[in-house]
Amino acid sequence: MSELVRDSLDHCVKCTICESFCPYSRATPLFPGPKYVGPQAERFRRTGVSPDVSLDYCSGCGICTQVCPQGVKIAEINSQARAQLWEDRGIPLRNQLIARPSVLGRLGTPVAPLANWTLRNRPLRWLGERLLGVHRDAALPRFAGRTFQGWARKHVSPAAERTIVYFHACGTNYYEPAVGRMTVEVLEHNGFHVVVPPQDCCGLPLQSNGNFPAARGYVRRLAANLAPYARDGCAIVSNSTSCGLMLKREAREILEVADDDVAVVSEAMYDLCEFLLLLHQRGELRTDFKPLELTVPYHAPCQQQGHGIGKPALDLFALIPGLRAIELDADCCGIAGTYGLKKEKYEISMTVGERLFGQLRESKGDLAACDSETCRWQIEHGADIQAVHPVELLHRAYGLDAG
Amino acid sequence: MPTLETEVLVVGGGSTGAGVVRDAAMRGFSTVLVERGDLATGTTGRFHGLLHSGGRYAVKDPVAARECVVENAILRRIAADCIEDTGGLFVSTRWDDPAFGDEFLRGCRETGVPVDEVPVAEVLRREPRLDRGITRAFAVPDANLDPWKLVSACTRSASEHAARILPYHRLLGLEVHDGKVVGARVNNELTGEELEIRAELVINASGAWAGQIASLAGCVVTVLPGKGIMIAMNHRLVNTVVNRCKPPSDGDIIVPIRTVSVIGTTDVRVADPDELEVTPGEIDEMLDEGEKLVPGFREARALRVWAGARPLYTPEDVADTREVSRTHTVLDHAKRDGVEGFITITGGKTTTFRLMAEHAVDAACEKLGVVRECRTHEEPLPGSEEERFYWLGARVRAQEPVPNSEEIICECELITRSHLTEALAHGRPTGLDDVRRKVRLAMGPCQGGFCIYRATGVLHEFEHLDYRAANTALLDFLQERWKGVQPILHGDQFRQARLDDWIFQGLLAVEHLPQ
């Protein structure tokens, strides 16, 4: 247990603000709430035998840490305690499996039609629920059948004065390569030479499933690939807001990786919208946007909020003529990465998401925007509305579709 | 005046008295114990909770060390439920002479304290907060001991052997006839009624108060109350008892007990065990010493501070109480002062309470002319029959699989409504402070900020109190908590106190409650 994170429990004055904001304890009696499992139960834990399994019902959304007025690292305490729990008990096969998106991606991509059929076949999903504990109704993405890396290898990014490094993460690589392509094109449109280094999973799903040793291995290897560019002064951007946060903060704070590569990468890391808004503030973002006559409800995912950068996507949308963005205030969509996939947590996940789904339905939007891939899949599943990354709208408004 | 008849009357409801009454009752004597307040509220309830391995005494006090070795092993068998087997360490910090380690090892080996020198790297892995500059470390079987559970288990066992336990019965006087103590007059502090207790033998087990009690029979017993202060930190900064490897000195130990860690202690000779002032200088000294063991100690959250009085018996006056042996003494006042029917047992420490009781009751047997074997070293205390040590996670585990399914009254210490009502039903408490000792109510970070008003509600309902009595219970307990928090208020605990103040003054206007 990190002394830094654990020590923050000393700041807790029991005010209960975290409990009143937690979307999960509201949705299920099985999760006793962030104050309970965080600064409170932590005083009863010592390494060896974890006393509480209920803390596994924490999704790790991190809202508690964000709202704590005293600076208690509640979500981080929970995350570390969960890792201890699974170290004591052994990680279930299901959690080992769904926490390795790049392994699944490599397996699924070559046989995408079959894999996609399998993942949408009711009897097989029923079987998957029985055998693996992945809920039969949980939203699973479709394998694209080709990878973003494959596209990037063939793509020649035009030479430019400024170079930027793109960390696309697994979701883009295996499921949404188009989002990756659009990201690259938007960056190139703004005068960047885009480098896509070889990269694997950042370890985030392993971290949220309590397998810290494996997660550390992944994030170290990833950071080693990215670090040389960061040392050269290149910024690194990611459209995957949660995986970006892993590199920015969580690898150091939760996994406690004290590694030069991770440190230098974390300094260079930007969320894609954060970076584009920064460009705009410096007067360097091209604003040759064509009007988009669209109503777009926007959901800022929890992990994006964890960056502590506000909601830059909304500022960017304001630059697009005709675009009517609606800021939604529902807190969490319920998926929390792999949480909502689990048999025992699916219903909770859908209950948590209900407020967001309701707002999305009421918004009568043409499509929804959201920075996180798993949240978009959950939104499409729960609210039956197409959900896109903000960069897709920028890409469209720049008219890059046609070109 | 109502009268009670008994063979043995025990004066004092700390660990010694509780041990004596159990031992005497188990040996078949009819027994009564009187205590002026609640049980375990004197020295026993005010120590850091260390079950000594003997290591602390190995160099300077071999007799005390040997006693600890034997009693430590016995208590692990008979009082497992009151003990958490944390293990202990003696560490040479960069401020301590590493050569003392050799002396320490020799002392331990001579007195039989099980000891192993452990590699510093291993110790730092186990206790990562300890100062990296530690040069040597020794593992010993220290542990923590919950004094309230211990005393309550002893008196429960005594009651099962027909003893009568009378807390809140203050001794008014000893009846002495023809050079023999024949009984006592006590005052029921709750009803104001006086009671006469006729006894064949009175055992004075009042620890630091032994001089005061003995004087009621005209005997002079010199007990030097040695004041020691302790500070409870908000969580377990260490999970092993950590001692400084040097001659006994102020602030040389951190004991992890339940959810907190306690640093102690000082040793200052005081005149009156009821007047134990804590000075800012003493607090500073504790925090400084804590910093040497655990860097950052000063920034960690301190919950409260309190002081206890060691009962150090000495035949002559001594200037430095540290020089007085920590072992105990049984005084037969017939031999010593010509007063029959009266024994004093004093000195000692909670770790050796059982042995003290055994010696006292041995003396009682001799005086009463009977031969009865002591069995307290063999028979486990109620709750400890399975010889399973207390586990820190127990209260959290008890809440699984559906936490919060029962109303939690004290969130910091995870006390449910039924914990409270059970304590109220079986413990005959007279106020919330008595409930506190039974279940550890309000002993966590908020120091009652969120549970006192809830607990008052439960008390009000359960005891059918009128509103004035309930208000008084609330205010008394608030005052009691504040007493320990106020001298140490800084940092996080100060912020907590502000929030608690808003709750009690701002929302509940407690100062205006009718009493």
PDB file of C-alpha atoms in Angstrom, chain B residues 190 420-432 435 455-467 469-470 473:
ATOM      1  CA  LEU B 190     -25.233   5.737  41.373  1.00  0.00           C
ATOM      2  CA  LEU B 420     -24.585  -0.847  21.252  1.00  0.00           C
ATOM      3  CA  THR B 421     -27.785  -2.378  22.515  1.00  0.00           C
ATOM      4  CA  GLU B 422     -25.901  -5.546  23.464  1.00  0.00           C
ATOM      5  CA  ALA B 423     -23.405  -3.477  25.449  1.00  0.00           C
ATOM      6  CA  LEU B 424     -26.280  -1.641  27.072  1.00  0.00           C
ATOM      7  CA  ALA B 425     -28.116  -4.843  27.912  1.00  0.00           C
ATOM      8  CA  HIS B 426     -25.187  -6.780  29.370  1.00  0.00           C
ATOM      9  CA  GLY B 427     -22.733  -4.180  30.547  1.00  0.00           C
ATOM     10  CA  ARG B 428     -24.900  -2.162  32.926  1.00  0.00           C
ATOM     11  CA  PRO B 429     -23.177   1.014  31.730  1.00  0.00           C
ATOM     12  CA  THR B 430     -24.016   4.261  33.385  1.00  0.00           C
ATOM     13  CA  GLY B 431     -23.175   6.558  30.531  1.00  0.00           C
ATOM     14  CA  LEU B 432     -21.816   6.671  27.020  1.00  0.00           C
ATOM     15  CA  VAL B 435     -20.313   2.060  26.486  1.00  0.00           C
ATOM     16  CA  ALA B 455     -25.551   6.781  20.321  1.00  0.00           C
ATOM     17  CA  THR B 456     -27.436   9.166  22.594  1.00  0.00           C
ATOM     18  CA  GLY B 457     -30.559   8.379  20.612  1.00  0.00           C
ATOM     19  CA  VAL B 458     -30.025   4.657  21.081  1.00  0.00           C
ATOM     20  CA  LEU B 459     -29.321   5.131  24.788  1.00  0.00           C
ATOM     21  CA  HIS B 460     -32.408   7.308  25.182  1.00  0.00           C
ATOM     22  CA  GLU B 461     -34.610   4.728  23.546  1.00  0.00           C
ATOM     23  CA  PHE B 462     -33.061   1.715  25.219  1.00  0.00           C
ATOM     24  CA  GLU B 463     -32.882   3.047  28.764  1.00  0.00           C
ATOM     25  CA  HIS B 464     -36.128   5.005  28.515  1.00  0.00           C
ATOM     26  CA  LEU B 465     -34.282   8.103  29.666  1.00  0.00           C
ATOM     27  CA  ASP B 466     -36.089  11.378  30.015  1.00  0.00           C
ATOM     28  CA  TYR B 467     -34.803  14.134  27.774  1.00  0.00           C
ATOM     29  CA  ALA B 469     -30.892  12.631  31.313  1.00  0.00           C
ATOM     30  CA  ALA B 470     -30.294  12.011  27.617  1.00  0.00           C
ATOM     31  CA  ALA B 473     -25.381  11.830  28.695  1.00  0.00           C
TER      32      ALA B 473
END
